[in-house]
Amino acid sequence: MATSTLTSEQPRGPRPRRQRSALLHRLDLRGAPYAFVAPFFVVFAAFSFYPLIYTAWISLHHVELASMNLMEWVALDNYTALWEDERFWNALANTFTIGVISTVPQLLMALGLAHLLNYRLRGSTFFRVAALTPYATSVGAAALVFTMLFERDFGMINWLLSVVGVDNVDWENNKWAAQTAISTIVIWRWTGYNALLYLAAMQAIPRDRYEAAAIDGASRWQQFRSVTVPGIRSTIVFTIVLSTIGATQLFGEPLIFGQGPNGITGGAGNQYQTLGLLLYEEGWKNYQMGRAATVAWVMFLLLILVFVLQRVVKRLRSRTSS
Amino acid sequence: MSRVRRQLRTRAVGAISAVAAVGLIAGCGGSGGTGGTGGGVKDGKVTITMGLFGVMGFKETELLDRYMKENPNVTVKAEVAGDEQTYYTALQTHLAAGSGLKDIQGIELGRAKEIVDTQADKFVDLSGIAGIDHFLPWKLSQVTTPDDKVLGLGTDIGPMAVCYRKDLFEKAGLPTDRDEVAKLWEGDWAKYVKTGEKFKAGNKDGKVAYLDSASGLFNAMIYGNSQQFYDKSGELIYKDNPVVTEAWDLASKAATSGLTAKLRQFQPGWDPGLANSTFATTVCPAWMLAHISEKAGPENKGKWDVAKAPKGANWGGSFLGVTEQSPVKEEAKKLIAWLTAPEQQAYLFQELGNFPSSQEALKAPEVVNAKSEYFSDAPIGEIFGAGAQEIPDEQVLGRKDGTIKDIFSQGLTLIESQNQSPDKAWKTTDERIEKAVG
């Protein structure tokens, strides 16, 4: 824009032309980096920051989806109501338990799998690709297939159990059975992905450490514990953080697992309703956008709280160790 | 030379960032405002899009293909969602956002009042269409606003009967003839549950239950009354309405005495239950026949039959509305008027069993004399016609009827599958309704 005013108001000549190019050059040096990063910030402002603030604004109102233009100011009523709502505490507990029973086995299995893949073996690329395949399937497809497998009357898992003489399990209606089934879907999808992250980190560990350990007479298991695990510690922390965020947002798997109205409420007795599902129920079943926005903000605050707690623990720890 | 290159580079950077910024702004602005419905006119060719759910029959029976053949310049694209709850949630979101809508949208009876109360301005007034005075008088009144705007044309209604398995009844030592079966429970739903106890006593196969789900029975009972969850002034009365409490008591009795297969209608497990014969009866509104025959499959043909229900009731039935946003309103109006015309309604009844909401179609000989081959040649025209006579002339709808029905179904699931006591389940149901409606 500056260039156009320059050209229109000043007569063309050698001097202004040089001035103009100098200005352009400065703009190029100073401005170009901003221009390059601008798209990210524009996208961030439009799709992250604005929704975040607008959600907070909505959460202070009573407003329904069908009439978004009619907003009634209720201050913090939605928050106090949520605090007193046992469904919220139930969803929070479920999010936590499903998170634990899906994350812990998943990371342990990924660690073991990565350790196996780290050996020299024939067709290692094939196994690595195979490990990543579940991650490449969509949540919807995986959840649908597992839902069929876990079906009460004609599902394959109950059929297998009946072969060994176990009665049909009503996977969906039993709290722990339902949570285990949902965790299975999560574990199936993410184990390979985490294993590859671990594998990449493991390959960065110098071979001579293993050789030294072997000379000292360490067994494979001892090598794994004393060389491999400390060597990839930062990657383990990274996957724990990723999985925690993923577990907090758990939504698609339980929704599809229940199917229809029961999926939205996380089972007839809310036995597997996560915070994500509670948000969805308030917003897209009860059409109460104010209450849905409140759940969203509380989820956001919870993540911040976890982050702060983790920092505090870390600081306390480093203080005690030093 | 270097200066030229630098200038070029500068211009390129400027151009790229300008394009990027404009693109982003355009990208954000595009979704708001007008928003397309997918339909329109191009080169004289009209495209009409439809959003449907369940088995409404227009796509399944090739009625749409026939319309396109008769109107070569029209293309109809119909998208069918299996589950109405999922469909309606998406419709609400699309209505609120003003985008993603189709030219024609199906509306289920349980949602009619909510649409009338909150979304009337987003649907086209259909009252002016010529030749639509053939509907049952109460049908269009369910989607008419206080200022006489008609938001949808009626497709079917849902008179009730009981679908039962002749072969399983025989094995349990019960009569199989449809008239005798109807006598077993004539006039009283409690007798229907009593029959279930007889069935259970005579039935040797532990894997076969008498009834698919307690909520099916609950629905059949409450929809026989003109007032269910709300009264005429829009007040919630489900707590004190004897119709609701009696239905709850009987349904929870059926649930606790092991008469049900503990399934949920239209949810996973129910379809394989139909195919593998895990239950002997289901309370069926006329539109459910299509679903049963499709899911139970050809190997169960002739094993099913239909008997008159203890009491008449109306469960569901749908409408077709045209959205205000549609660029092809006139063409869409023409299409739905044709789809809901008496001849088409009669045809759909013959093909699928969706019971007409058109008075003219109800008198048509092909409806009156209709028999269902799949259901042992049951005279479905006669049975559902008689059921339709008992439907109360006035049916009070409430804003959250659909949601409340879902919550009651879940409450019964708590008793059926999670062994909660009926009292506790009622308390939970009550609390949930307060939250969902408040």
Tab-separated table of C-alpha atoms in Angstrom, chain A residues 23-38, chain B residues 13 17:
chain	number	residue	atom	x	y	z
A	23	LEU	CA	11.935	1.097	1.497
A	24	LEU	CA	10.865	-2.097	-0.204
A	25	HIS	CA	14.117	-3.688	0.827
A	26	ARG	CA	13.530	-2.711	4.452
A	27	LEU	CA	9.988	-3.976	4.240
A	28	ASP	CA	11.299	-7.176	2.780
A	29	LEU	CA	13.760	-7.716	5.604
A	30	ARG	CA	11.492	-6.675	8.445
A	31	GLY	CA	8.103	-7.502	7.040
A	32	ALA	CA	8.603	-10.754	5.217
A	33	PRO	CA	9.032	-12.882	8.348
A	34	TYR	CA	5.785	-11.469	9.714
A	35	ALA	CA	4.069	-12.120	6.423
A	36	PHE	CA	5.283	-15.688	6.506
A	37	VAL	CA	4.053	-16.376	10.042
A	38	ALA	CA	0.868	-14.331	9.600
B	13	VAL	CA	6.118	-12.094	-0.886
B	17	SER	CA	0.683	-12.918	1.843
